[in-house]
PDB file of C-alpha atoms in Angstrom:
ATOM      1  CA  UNK A  20      12.758 -18.200   1.126  1.00 62.00           C
ATOM      2  CA  UNK A  21      10.139 -20.799   1.834  1.00 84.00           C
ATOM      3  CA  UNK A  22       8.967 -23.902  -0.057  1.00 76.00           C
ATOM      4  CA  UNK A  23       5.154 -24.142  -0.052  1.00 80.00           C
ATOM      5  CA  UNK A  24       3.512 -27.592   0.142  1.00 71.00           C
ATOM      6  CA  UNK A  25       2.531 -29.029  -3.302  1.00 73.00           C
ATOM      7  CA  UNK A  26      -0.028 -31.797  -4.106  1.00 73.00           C
ATOM      8  CA  UNK A  27       1.738 -35.111  -4.280  1.00 64.00           C
ATOM      9  CA  UNK A  28      -0.442 -36.331  -7.320  1.00 73.00           C
ATOM     10  CA  UNK A  29      -2.821 -35.013  -9.814  1.00 87.00           C
ATOM     11  CA  UNK A  30      -3.338 -31.630 -11.446  1.00 95.00           C
ATOM     12  CA  UNK A  31      -3.133 -28.687  -8.944  1.00 97.00           C
ATOM     13  CA  UNK A  32      -6.234 -26.544  -8.456  1.00 98.00           C
ATOM     14  CA  UNK A  33      -5.753 -22.754  -8.591  1.00 98.00           C
ATOM     15  CA  UNK A  34      -8.687 -20.899  -7.063  1.00 98.00           C
ATOM     16  CA  UNK A  35      -8.891 -17.247  -8.150  1.00 98.00           C
ATOM     17  CA  UNK A  36     -10.942 -14.776  -6.058  1.00 98.00           C
ATOM     18  CA  UNK A  37     -12.129 -12.752  -8.948  1.00 95.00           C
ATOM     19  CA  UNK A  38     -12.018  -9.118  -9.905  1.00 94.00           C
ATOM     20  CA  UNK A  39     -12.458  -7.566 -13.339  1.00 94.00           C
ATOM     21  CA  UNK A  40     -10.427  -7.812 -15.568  1.00 95.00           C
ATOM     22  CA  UNK A  41      -9.591 -11.341 -14.895  1.00 95.00           C
ATOM     23  CA  UNK A  42      -5.821 -12.378 -14.744  1.00 96.00           C
ATOM     24  CA  UNK A  43      -4.233 -13.828 -17.781  1.00 96.00           C
ATOM     25  CA  UNK A  44      -3.311 -17.355 -16.776  1.00 97.00           C
ATOM     26  CA  UNK A  45      -3.175 -19.031 -20.220  1.00 95.00           C
ATOM     27  CA  UNK A  46       0.378 -20.334 -19.535  1.00 96.00           C
ATOM     28  CA  UNK A  47      -0.998 -22.757 -16.956  1.00 97.00           C
ATOM     29  CA  UNK A  48      -3.430 -24.453 -19.526  1.00 96.00           C
ATOM     30  CA  UNK A  49      -3.048 -28.179 -19.165  1.00 94.00           C
ATOM     31  CA  UNK A  50      -0.822 -27.840 -16.132  1.00 95.00           C
ATOM     32  CA  UNK A  51      -3.329 -26.482 -13.574  1.00 97.00           C
ATOM     33  CA  UNK A  52      -7.064 -26.474 -12.993  1.00 97.00           C
ATOM     34  CA  UNK A  53      -8.053 -22.823 -12.913  1.00 97.00           C
ATOM     35  CA  UNK A  54     -11.306 -22.192 -10.968  1.00 97.00           C
ATOM     36  CA  UNK A  55     -12.855 -18.865 -10.411  1.00 97.00           C
ATOM     37  CA  UNK A  56     -15.095 -17.769  -7.415  1.00 98.00           C
ATOM     38  CA  UNK A  57     -16.628 -14.591  -5.885  1.00 97.00           C
ATOM     39  CA  UNK A  58     -16.817 -13.694  -2.302  1.00 96.00           C
ATOM     40  CA  UNK A  59     -20.012 -15.630  -1.672  1.00 96.00           C
ATOM     41  CA  UNK A  60     -18.713 -19.062  -2.676  1.00 97.00           C
ATOM     42  CA  UNK A  61     -15.132 -18.677  -1.402  1.00 97.00           C
ATOM     43  CA  UNK A  62     -15.617 -20.570   1.834  1.00 97.00           C
ATOM     44  CA  UNK A  63     -17.190 -23.469  -0.024  1.00 96.00           C
ATOM     45  CA  UNK A  64     -14.391 -23.652  -2.557  1.00 97.00           C
ATOM     46  CA  UNK A  65     -11.420 -23.243  -0.327  1.00 97.00           C
ATOM     47  CA  UNK A  66     -11.070 -26.933   0.764  1.00 97.00           C
ATOM     48  CA  UNK A  67     -10.730 -27.994  -2.855  1.00 96.00           C
ATOM     49  CA  UNK A  68      -7.888 -25.648  -3.812  1.00 98.00           C
ATOM     50  CA  UNK A  69      -4.122 -26.035  -3.693  1.00 97.00           C
ATOM     51  CA  UNK A  70      -3.428 -22.489  -4.361  1.00 98.00           C
ATOM     52  CA  UNK A  71      -5.485 -19.331  -3.740  1.00 98.00           C
ATOM     53  CA  UNK A  72      -4.851 -16.193  -5.893  1.00 98.00           C
ATOM     54  CA  UNK A  73      -6.435 -13.261  -4.254  1.00 98.00           C
ATOM     55  CA  UNK A  74      -6.850 -11.232  -7.453  1.00 98.00           C
ATOM     56  CA  UNK A  75      -9.548  -9.049  -5.764  1.00 97.00           C
ATOM     57  CA  UNK A  76      -7.060  -7.463  -3.445  1.00 90.00           C
ATOM     58  CA  UNK A  77      -9.626  -5.090  -2.020  1.00 90.00           C
ATOM     59  CA  UNK A  78     -11.779  -7.911  -0.692  1.00 95.00           C
ATOM     60  CA  UNK A  79     -11.837  -8.988   2.946  1.00 95.00           C
ATOM     61  CA  UNK A  80     -13.552 -12.316   2.114  1.00 97.00           C
ATOM     62  CA  UNK A  81     -10.476 -14.400   2.931  1.00 98.00           C
ATOM     63  CA  UNK A  82     -10.612 -13.293   6.547  1.00 96.00           C
ATOM     64  CA  UNK A  83     -14.126 -14.503   6.978  1.00 96.00           C
ATOM     65  CA  UNK A  84     -13.959 -17.579   4.741  1.00 97.00           C
ATOM     66  CA  UNK A  85     -10.739 -19.132   6.039  1.00 97.00           C
ATOM     67  CA  UNK A  86     -11.805 -20.340   9.453  1.00 96.00           C
ATOM     68  CA  UNK A  87     -13.755 -23.560   9.191  1.00 88.00           C
ATOM     69  CA  UNK A  88     -13.469 -27.209   8.589  1.00 89.00           C
ATOM     70  CA  UNK A  89     -11.610 -29.102   5.829  1.00 94.00           C
ATOM     71  CA  UNK A  90      -8.218 -28.559   4.259  1.00 96.00           C
ATOM     72  CA  UNK A  91      -6.941 -25.217   3.075  1.00 97.00           C
ATOM     73  CA  UNK A  92      -4.675 -24.165   0.179  1.00 98.00           C
ATOM     74  CA  UNK A  93      -0.912 -24.516   0.997  1.00 97.00           C
ATOM     75  CA  UNK A  94      -0.166 -21.242  -0.715  1.00 98.00           C
ATOM     76  CA  UNK A  95      -2.065 -18.011  -0.871  1.00 98.00           C
ATOM     77  CA  UNK A  96      -0.856 -15.112  -3.101  1.00 98.00           C
ATOM     78  CA  UNK A  97      -2.413 -11.680  -2.965  1.00 98.00           C
ATOM     79  CA  UNK A  98      -2.011  -9.247  -5.904  1.00 97.00           C
ATOM     80  CA  UNK A  99      -1.291  -6.352  -3.442  1.00 96.00           C
ATOM     81  CA  UNK A 100       1.579  -5.116  -1.309  1.00 94.00           C
ATOM     82  CA  UNK A 101      -0.587  -5.019   1.877  1.00 94.00           C
ATOM     83  CA  UNK A 102      -1.868  -8.278   3.375  1.00 95.00           C
ATOM     84  CA  UNK A 103      -3.932  -6.932   6.266  1.00 94.00           C
ATOM     85  CA  UNK A 104      -7.185  -7.511   4.269  1.00 93.00           C
ATOM     86  CA  UNK A 105      -6.663 -11.306   4.224  1.00 95.00           C
ATOM     87  CA  UNK A 106      -4.805 -12.224   7.496  1.00 95.00           C
ATOM     88  CA  UNK A 107      -6.815 -13.652  10.272  1.00 96.00           C
ATOM     89  CA  UNK A 108      -5.701 -15.640  13.259  1.00 96.00           C
ATOM     90  CA  UNK A 109      -6.501 -18.999  11.699  1.00 97.00           C
ATOM     91  CA  UNK A 110      -4.423 -18.233   8.514  1.00 97.00           C
ATOM     92  CA  UNK A 111      -1.598 -16.711  10.562  1.00 96.00           C
ATOM     93  CA  UNK A 112      -1.341 -19.946  12.683  1.00 96.00           C
ATOM     94  CA  UNK A 113      -1.540 -22.302   9.774  1.00 96.00           C
ATOM     95  CA  UNK A 114       1.275 -23.796   7.656  1.00 96.00           C
ATOM     96  CA  UNK A 115      -0.042 -21.954   4.590  1.00 97.00           C
ATOM     97  CA  UNK A 116       2.522 -19.736   2.872  1.00 98.00           C
ATOM     98  CA  UNK A 117       1.439 -16.262   1.997  1.00 98.00           C
ATOM     99  CA  UNK A 118       3.139 -14.154  -0.786  1.00 98.00           C
ATOM    100  CA  UNK A 119       2.483 -10.671  -1.929  1.00 98.00           C
ATOM    101  CA  UNK A 120       3.082  -8.326  -4.915  1.00 98.00           C
ATOM    102  CA  UNK A 121       6.181  -6.835  -3.488  1.00 96.00           C
ATOM    103  CA  UNK A 122       8.130  -4.956  -6.166  1.00 96.00           C
ATOM    104  CA  UNK A 123       5.336  -4.133  -8.557  1.00 97.00           C
ATOM    105  CA  UNK A 124       4.376  -0.860  -7.010  1.00 97.00           C
ATOM    106  CA  UNK A 125       7.572   0.587  -5.580  1.00 97.00           C
ATOM    107  CA  UNK A 126       8.643   3.082  -8.263  1.00 98.00           C
ATOM    108  CA  UNK A 127       5.168   4.022  -9.400  1.00 98.00           C
ATOM    109  CA  UNK A 128       4.254   5.033  -5.855  1.00 98.00           C
ATOM    110  CA  UNK A 129       7.532   6.822  -5.330  1.00 98.00           C
ATOM    111  CA  UNK A 130       6.777   8.831  -8.571  1.00 98.00           C
ATOM    112  CA  UNK A 131       3.387   9.643  -7.282  1.00 98.00           C
ATOM    113  CA  UNK A 132       4.704  10.930  -4.038  1.00 98.00           C
ATOM    114  CA  UNK A 133       7.211  13.096  -5.873  1.00 98.00           C
ATOM    115  CA  UNK A 134       4.337  14.464  -7.975  1.00 98.00           C
ATOM    116  CA  UNK A 135       2.261  15.309  -4.786  1.00 98.00           C
ATOM    117  CA  UNK A 136       5.368  16.998  -3.204  1.00 98.00           C
ATOM    118  CA  UNK A 137       5.972  19.048  -6.245  1.00 98.00           C
ATOM    119  CA  UNK A 138       2.197  19.871  -6.638  1.00 98.00           C
ATOM    120  CA  UNK A 139       1.918  21.142  -3.094  1.00 98.00           C
ATOM    121  CA  UNK A 140       5.179  23.056  -3.203  1.00 98.00           C
ATOM    122  CA  UNK A 141       4.268  24.725  -6.406  1.00 98.00           C
ATOM    123  CA  UNK A 142       0.596  25.327  -5.372  1.00 97.00           C
ATOM    124  CA  UNK A 143      -0.618  23.487  -8.563  1.00 97.00           C
ATOM    125  CA  UNK A 144      -4.083  22.727  -7.109  1.00 96.00           C
ATOM    126  CA  UNK A 145      -4.705  26.490  -6.706  1.00 97.00           C
ATOM    127  CA  UNK A 146      -3.266  27.227 -10.123  1.00 98.00           C
ATOM    128  CA  UNK A 147      -5.839  24.880 -11.770  1.00 97.00           C
ATOM    129  CA  UNK A 148      -8.633  26.385  -9.730  1.00 97.00           C
ATOM    130  CA  UNK A 149      -7.711  29.877 -10.789  1.00 98.00           C
ATOM    131  CA  UNK A 150      -7.362  28.820 -14.407  1.00 98.00           C
ATOM    132  CA  UNK A 151     -11.051  27.485 -14.266  1.00 98.00           C
ATOM    133  CA  UNK A 152     -12.007  30.829 -12.740  1.00 98.00           C
ATOM    134  CA  UNK A 153     -10.078  32.744 -15.460  1.00 98.00           C
ATOM    135  CA  UNK A 154      -8.284  34.620 -12.705  1.00 98.00           C
ATOM    136  CA  UNK A 155      -4.740  35.860 -13.103  1.00 98.00           C
ATOM    137  CA  UNK A 156      -3.201  35.841  -9.689  1.00 98.00           C
ATOM    138  CA  UNK A 157       0.640  35.902  -9.165  1.00 98.00           C
ATOM    139  CA  UNK A 158       1.986  33.891  -6.239  1.00 97.00           C
ATOM    140  CA  UNK A 159       5.166  32.635  -4.958  1.00 97.00           C
ATOM    141  CA  UNK A 160       5.815  28.887  -4.679  1.00 97.00           C
ATOM    142  CA  UNK A 161       8.280  26.872  -2.604  1.00 97.00           C
ATOM    143  CA  UNK A 162      11.657  25.420  -3.516  1.00 98.00           C
ATOM    144  CA  UNK A 163      11.860  21.740  -2.653  1.00 98.00           C
ATOM    145  CA  UNK A 164      15.611  21.450  -2.898  1.00 98.00           C
ATOM    146  CA  UNK A 165      17.095  21.674   0.614  1.00 98.00           C
ATOM    147  CA  UNK A 166      13.918  20.798   2.407  1.00 98.00           C
ATOM    148  CA  UNK A 167      13.550  17.779   4.707  1.00 98.00           C
ATOM    149  CA  UNK A 168      11.492  14.665   4.441  1.00 98.00           C
ATOM    150  CA  UNK A 169      10.652  11.851   6.869  1.00 98.00           C
ATOM    151  CA  UNK A 170       9.561   8.653   5.244  1.00 98.00           C
ATOM    152  CA  UNK A 171       7.841   6.241   7.607  1.00 98.00           C
ATOM    153  CA  UNK A 172       8.177   2.671   6.300  1.00 97.00           C
ATOM    154  CA  UNK A 173      11.502   1.128   5.375  1.00 97.00           C
ATOM    155  CA  UNK A 174      10.234  -1.511   2.998  1.00 95.00           C
ATOM    156  CA  UNK A 175      10.750  -1.502  -0.754  1.00 96.00           C
ATOM    157  CA  UNK A 176       8.135   1.293  -1.266  1.00 97.00           C
ATOM    158  CA  UNK A 177       9.497   3.481   1.426  1.00 98.00           C
ATOM    159  CA  UNK A 178      13.078   3.056   0.113  1.00 98.00           C
ATOM    160  CA  UNK A 179      11.873   3.896  -3.450  1.00 98.00           C
ATOM    161  CA  UNK A 180      10.251   7.017  -2.102  1.00 98.00           C
ATOM    162  CA  UNK A 181      13.396   8.039  -0.262  1.00 98.00           C
ATOM    163  CA  UNK A 182      15.594   7.559  -3.369  1.00 98.00           C
ATOM    164  CA  UNK A 183      13.306   9.592  -5.451  1.00 98.00           C
ATOM    165  CA  UNK A 184      12.985  12.448  -3.032  1.00 98.00           C
ATOM    166  CA  UNK A 185      16.733  12.562  -2.610  1.00 98.00           C
ATOM    167  CA  UNK A 186      16.947  12.998  -6.481  1.00 98.00           C
ATOM    168  CA  UNK A 187      14.961  16.223  -5.916  1.00 98.00           C
ATOM    169  CA  UNK A 188      17.708  17.292  -3.382  1.00 98.00           C
ATOM    170  CA  UNK A 189      15.456  16.775  -0.495  1.00 98.00           C
ATOM    171  CA  UNK A 190      17.157  15.584   2.697  1.00 98.00           C
ATOM    172  CA  UNK A 191      15.475  12.306   3.513  1.00 98.00           C
ATOM    173  CA  UNK A 192      15.254  10.354   6.718  1.00 98.00           C
ATOM    174  CA  UNK A 193      13.838   6.704   6.677  1.00 98.00           C
ATOM    175  CA  UNK A 194      12.066   5.276   9.726  1.00 98.00           C
ATOM    176  CA  UNK A 195      11.452   1.612  10.159  1.00 97.00           C
ATOM    177  CA  UNK A 196      10.539  -1.004  12.702  1.00 94.00           C
ATOM    178  CA  UNK A 197      14.126  -1.535  13.981  1.00 94.00           C
ATOM    179  CA  UNK A 198      17.054   0.933  13.642  1.00 96.00           C
ATOM    180  CA  UNK A 199      20.018  -0.143  11.425  1.00 95.00           C
ATOM    181  CA  UNK A 200      22.367   1.462   9.009  1.00 96.00           C
ATOM    182  CA  UNK A 201      20.449   4.054   7.010  1.00 96.00           C
ATOM    183  CA  UNK A 202      17.210   3.543   8.832  1.00 98.00           C
ATOM    184  CA  UNK A 203      15.951   5.226  12.017  1.00 98.00           C
ATOM    185  CA  UNK A 204      13.992   3.350  14.647  1.00 97.00           C
ATOM    186  CA  UNK A 205      10.610   4.361  16.130  1.00 97.00           C
ATOM    187  CA  UNK A 206      12.361   6.177  19.061  1.00 97.00           C
ATOM    188  CA  UNK A 207      13.554   8.772  16.475  1.00 98.00           C
ATOM    189  CA  UNK A 208      10.189   9.342  14.897  1.00 98.00           C
ATOM    190  CA  UNK A 209       8.879  12.268  16.861  1.00 98.00           C
ATOM    191  CA  UNK A 210      12.173  14.124  16.544  1.00 98.00           C
ATOM    192  CA  UNK A 211      12.255  13.632  12.824  1.00 98.00           C
ATOM    193  CA  UNK A 212       8.629  14.670  12.432  1.00 98.00           C
ATOM    194  CA  UNK A 213       9.283  17.912  14.297  1.00 98.00           C
ATOM    195  CA  UNK A 214      11.946  18.815  11.639  1.00 98.00           C
ATOM    196  CA  UNK A 215      10.386  17.505   8.442  1.00 98.00           C
ATOM    197  CA  UNK A 216       8.776  19.582   5.738  1.00 98.00           C
ATOM    198  CA  UNK A 217       7.391  16.442   4.188  1.00 99.00           C
ATOM    199  CA  UNK A 218       6.032  13.494   6.085  1.00 99.00           C
ATOM    200  CA  UNK A 219       5.346  10.409   3.988  1.00 99.00           C
ATOM    201  CA  UNK A 220       3.531   7.350   5.416  1.00 98.00           C
ATOM    202  CA  UNK A 221       4.349   4.201   3.556  1.00 98.00           C
ATOM    203  CA  UNK A 222       4.332   1.687   6.357  1.00 97.00           C
ATOM    204  CA  UNK A 223       2.465  -1.690   6.353  1.00 95.00           C
ATOM    205  CA  UNK A 224      -0.695  -1.940   8.607  1.00 95.00           C
ATOM    206  CA  UNK A 225       0.138  -3.751  11.783  1.00 94.00           C
ATOM    207  CA  UNK A 226      -0.919  -3.464  15.496  1.00 93.00           C
ATOM    208  CA  UNK A 227       1.949  -1.075  15.941  1.00 94.00           C
ATOM    209  CA  UNK A 228       1.273   1.197  13.037  1.00 97.00           C
ATOM    210  CA  UNK A 229      -2.635   1.343  13.308  1.00 97.00           C
ATOM    211  CA  UNK A 230      -3.689   4.913  14.076  1.00 98.00           C
ATOM    212  CA  UNK A 231       0.040   6.018  14.446  1.00 98.00           C
ATOM    213  CA  UNK A 232      -0.669   9.412  12.877  1.00 98.00           C
ATOM    214  CA  UNK A 233      -3.088  10.878  15.492  1.00 98.00           C
ATOM    215  CA  UNK A 234      -3.655  14.280  16.946  1.00 98.00           C
ATOM    216  CA  UNK A 235      -0.398  14.118  18.999  1.00 98.00           C
ATOM    217  CA  UNK A 236       1.651  13.166  15.944  1.00 98.00           C
ATOM    218  CA  UNK A 237       0.208  16.075  13.848  1.00 98.00           C
ATOM    219  CA  UNK A 238       0.788  18.301  16.683  1.00 98.00           C
ATOM    220  CA  UNK A 239       4.502  17.393  16.720  1.00 98.00           C
ATOM    221  CA  UNK A 240       4.832  18.501  13.101  1.00 98.00           C
ATOM    222  CA  UNK A 241       5.735  22.028  12.208  1.00 97.00           C
ATOM    223  CA  UNK A 242       3.174  24.389  10.796  1.00 98.00           C
ATOM    224  CA  UNK A 243       4.714  24.368   7.335  1.00 98.00           C
ATOM    225  CA  UNK A 244       4.775  20.611   7.026  1.00 98.00           C
ATOM    226  CA  UNK A 245       2.876  18.588   4.494  1.00 98.00           C
ATOM    227  CA  UNK A 246       1.706  15.022   5.135  1.00 99.00           C
ATOM    228  CA  UNK A 247       1.226  12.326   2.444  1.00 99.00           C
ATOM    229  CA  UNK A 248      -0.299   8.756   3.008  1.00 98.00           C
ATOM    230  CA  UNK A 249       0.364   6.167   0.365  1.00 98.00           C
ATOM    231  CA  UNK A 250       0.527   3.225   2.961  1.00 98.00           C
ATOM    232  CA  UNK A 251      -2.703   2.118   4.361  1.00 97.00           C
ATOM    233  CA  UNK A 252      -5.723   4.207   5.275  1.00 98.00           C
ATOM    234  CA  UNK A 253      -5.844   2.989   8.911  1.00 98.00           C
ATOM    235  CA  UNK A 254      -2.342   4.352   9.591  1.00 98.00           C
ATOM    236  CA  UNK A 255      -4.173   7.728  10.039  1.00 98.00           C
ATOM    237  CA  UNK A 256      -6.799   8.884  12.363  1.00 98.00           C
ATOM    238  CA  UNK A 257      -8.638  10.829   9.588  1.00 98.00           C
ATOM    239  CA  UNK A 258     -10.624  13.022  11.992  1.00 98.00           C
ATOM    240  CA  UNK A 259      -7.378  14.162  13.621  1.00 98.00           C
ATOM    241  CA  UNK A 260      -5.926  14.940  10.254  1.00 98.00           C
ATOM    242  CA  UNK A 261      -8.904  17.004   9.231  1.00 98.00           C
ATOM    243  CA  UNK A 262      -8.815  18.875  12.533  1.00 98.00           C
ATOM    244  CA  UNK A 263      -5.078  19.537  12.162  1.00 98.00           C
ATOM    245  CA  UNK A 264      -5.597  21.058   8.722  1.00 98.00           C
ATOM    246  CA  UNK A 265      -8.533  23.024   9.803  1.00 98.00           C
ATOM    247  CA  UNK A 266      -6.580  24.487  12.782  1.00 97.00           C
ATOM    248  CA  UNK A 267      -3.583  24.924  10.399  1.00 97.00           C
ATOM    249  CA  UNK A 268      -1.288  22.848  12.649  1.00 98.00           C
ATOM    250  CA  UNK A 269       0.080  21.616   9.308  1.00 98.00           C
ATOM    251  CA  UNK A 270       0.105  23.269   5.912  1.00 98.00           C
ATOM    252  CA  UNK A 271      -1.404  20.654   3.717  1.00 98.00           C
ATOM    253  CA  UNK A 272      -1.825  16.943   3.068  1.00 98.00           C
ATOM    254  CA  UNK A 273      -2.560  14.249   0.463  1.00 98.00           C
ATOM    255  CA  UNK A 274      -4.330  10.992   0.995  1.00 98.00           C
ATOM    256  CA  UNK A 275      -4.373   8.247  -1.520  1.00 98.00           C
ATOM    257  CA  UNK A 276      -5.694   5.663   0.922  1.00 98.00           C
ATOM    258  CA  UNK A 277      -8.584   5.691   3.370  1.00 98.00           C
ATOM    259  CA  UNK A 278      -9.973   3.791   6.250  1.00 97.00           C
ATOM    260  CA  UNK A 279     -13.124   3.019   4.211  1.00 96.00           C
ATOM    261  CA  UNK A 280     -12.831   2.645   0.430  1.00 95.00           C
ATOM    262  CA  UNK A 281     -14.205   3.904  -1.888  1.00 96.00           C
ATOM    263  CA  UNK A 282     -14.565   7.208   0.083  1.00 98.00           C
ATOM    264  CA  UNK A 283     -18.209   7.960   0.406  1.00 97.00           C
ATOM    265  CA  UNK A 284     -19.633  10.933  -1.448  1.00 97.00           C
ATOM    266  CA  UNK A 285     -20.771  12.531   1.822  1.00 98.00           C
ATOM    267  CA  UNK A 286     -17.439  12.031   3.489  1.00 98.00           C
ATOM    268  CA  UNK A 287     -16.253  15.366   5.118  1.00 97.00           C
ATOM    269  CA  UNK A 288     -12.699  14.619   3.874  1.00 98.00           C
ATOM    270  CA  UNK A 289     -13.684  15.818   0.321  1.00 98.00           C
ATOM    271  CA  UNK A 290     -14.033  19.370   1.562  1.00 97.00           C
ATOM    272  CA  UNK A 291     -11.119  19.548   4.067  1.00 98.00           C
ATOM    273  CA  UNK A 292      -9.013  22.816   3.130  1.00 96.00           C
ATOM    274  CA  UNK A 293      -5.514  21.824   2.066  1.00 97.00           C
ATOM    275  CA  UNK A 294      -6.300  18.182   1.572  1.00 98.00           C
ATOM    276  CA  UNK A 295      -5.674  16.382  -1.875  1.00 98.00           C
ATOM    277  CA  UNK A 296      -7.872  13.288  -2.246  1.00 98.00           C
ATOM    278  CA  UNK A 297      -7.029  10.571  -4.736  1.00 98.00           C
ATOM    279  CA  UNK A 298      -8.690   7.154  -5.202  1.00 98.00           C
ATOM    280  CA  UNK A 299      -6.047   4.650  -4.200  1.00 97.00           C
ATOM    281  CA  UNK A 300      -4.235   4.916  -7.479  1.00 97.00           C
ATOM    282  CA  UNK A 301      -0.653   5.790  -6.556  1.00 98.00           C
ATOM    283  CA  UNK A 302       0.671   2.488  -7.665  1.00 97.00           C
ATOM    284  CA  UNK A 303      -1.481   1.830 -10.656  1.00 97.00           C
ATOM    285  CA  UNK A 304       0.310   2.651 -13.896  1.00 97.00           C
ATOM    286  CA  UNK A 305      -0.585   1.541 -17.339  1.00 97.00           C
ATOM    287  CA  UNK A 306      -0.031  -2.342 -17.596  1.00 97.00           C
ATOM    288  CA  UNK A 307       0.007  -2.820 -13.812  1.00 97.00           C
ATOM    289  CA  UNK A 308      -2.523  -5.735 -13.939  1.00 97.00           C
ATOM    290  CA  UNK A 309      -0.471  -7.559 -16.502  1.00 97.00           C
ATOM    291  CA  UNK A 310       2.601  -7.185 -14.303  1.00 98.00           C
ATOM    292  CA  UNK A 311       0.705  -8.714 -11.395  1.00 98.00           C
ATOM    293  CA  UNK A 312      -0.419 -11.605 -13.445  1.00 97.00           C
ATOM    294  CA  UNK A 313       3.135 -12.272 -14.759  1.00 98.00           C
ATOM    295  CA  UNK A 314       4.486 -12.042 -11.192  1.00 98.00           C
ATOM    296  CA  UNK A 315       2.067 -14.734 -10.101  1.00 98.00           C
ATOM    297  CA  UNK A 316       3.088 -16.992 -12.994  1.00 98.00           C
ATOM    298  CA  UNK A 317       6.675 -16.641 -12.138  1.00 98.00           C
ATOM    299  CA  UNK A 318       5.873 -17.586  -8.550  1.00 98.00           C
ATOM    300  CA  UNK A 319       3.753 -20.551  -9.687  1.00 98.00           C
ATOM    301  CA  UNK A 320       6.838 -21.811 -11.806  1.00 97.00           C
ATOM    302  CA  UNK A 321       8.797 -21.800  -8.553  1.00 97.00           C
ATOM    303  CA  UNK A 322       5.962 -23.537  -6.637  1.00 97.00           C
ATOM    304  CA  UNK A 323       5.440 -26.222  -9.320  1.00 96.00           C
ATOM    305  CA  UNK A 324       9.085 -27.030  -9.422  1.00 95.00           C
ATOM    306  CA  UNK A 325       9.331 -27.309  -5.653  1.00 95.00           C
ATOM    307  CA  UNK A 326      11.596 -24.240  -5.484  1.00 96.00           C
ATOM    308  CA  UNK A 327      11.495 -21.723  -2.646  1.00 96.00           C
ATOM    309  CA  UNK A 328       8.998 -18.919  -3.105  1.00 97.00           C
ATOM    310  CA  UNK A 329       9.996 -15.275  -2.864  1.00 97.00           C
ATOM    311  CA  UNK A 330       7.964 -12.427  -1.351  1.00 97.00           C
ATOM    312  CA  UNK A 331       6.969 -14.589   1.530  1.00 98.00           C
ATOM    313  CA  UNK A 332       5.056 -12.766   4.220  1.00 97.00           C
ATOM    314  CA  UNK A 333       5.920 -13.077   7.845  1.00 96.00           C
ATOM    315  CA  UNK A 334       2.357 -13.759   8.950  1.00 96.00           C
ATOM    316  CA  UNK A 335       3.051 -12.559  12.478  1.00 94.00           C
ATOM    317  CA  UNK A 336       4.558  -9.257  11.460  1.00 93.00           C
ATOM    318  CA  UNK A 337       2.187  -8.736   8.545  1.00 93.00           C
ATOM    319  CA  UNK A 338       4.862  -8.019   5.812  1.00 93.00           C
ATOM    320  CA  UNK A 339       7.845  -9.433   4.010  1.00 94.00           C
ATOM    321  CA  UNK A 340      10.811  -9.250   6.334  1.00 90.00           C
ATOM    322  CA  UNK A 341      14.388  -8.549   5.340  1.00 73.00           C
ATOM    323  CA  UNK A 342      14.112  -4.751   5.170  1.00 53.00           C
TER     324      UNK A 342
END
């Protein structure tokens, strides 16, 4: 845990990079000066802030606004699990502490992955299509119990996915950056992919993971395998995935994250056979924004009291270590 620098005197200024709906920060009334900004004014406002709350977690504005003259906030919190959208060399090299929303999305994403696995195993997309067509067509579906899954990413989200899949009696292997008890290392990945019925990408985006699911990796998978990405869009070479599905190298896939979001209406991914497209919603359950706001307020209480912060990101690695 890390103690972030606090102003020695005066009322702290919390700068919020806005997105609708705005966070509920009423608990800070009289204790902090809350200022709001959009992307266009962020660079101008940064030198006057003690804390930056990146509420617009889809924005890349921090990366472009951070370099420059003048002081910078001692603490940056992003209302997201991923931090690739805000890290730049200048921020990574600074003394600023970065925290993320670790813990908010773990179980919702795990449930979403389980839903996708069951939907593909039971051919639910086709059932709904046939219902709309008023067509009675009996088919056989697949039993998930006894199948194998490879979950790539051993952080809280990956571990929650593994636990949930194991509850469905799916034999699950977890792959992380370094091997340890219960976690395979990168050297085991290809072997595990070649045996997996379900491949789940839940890794953070780093130099090592960028484009890791490419034509070679899809070629390693067995023809009956299904692939799911709930990590970051850039983990996947999307053209290679589309080609693998078109050539039936793998049996199906589901993407909840994409290289460019929102996915353009004319993107060929919409029409790829066997691909389920969802709009980056796997972790967003009813009340999730309130949970994100409450998490920031809890962290602020620690910061204001001079206590160590939790969810501190290793800015060189690009994620919260310790898993």
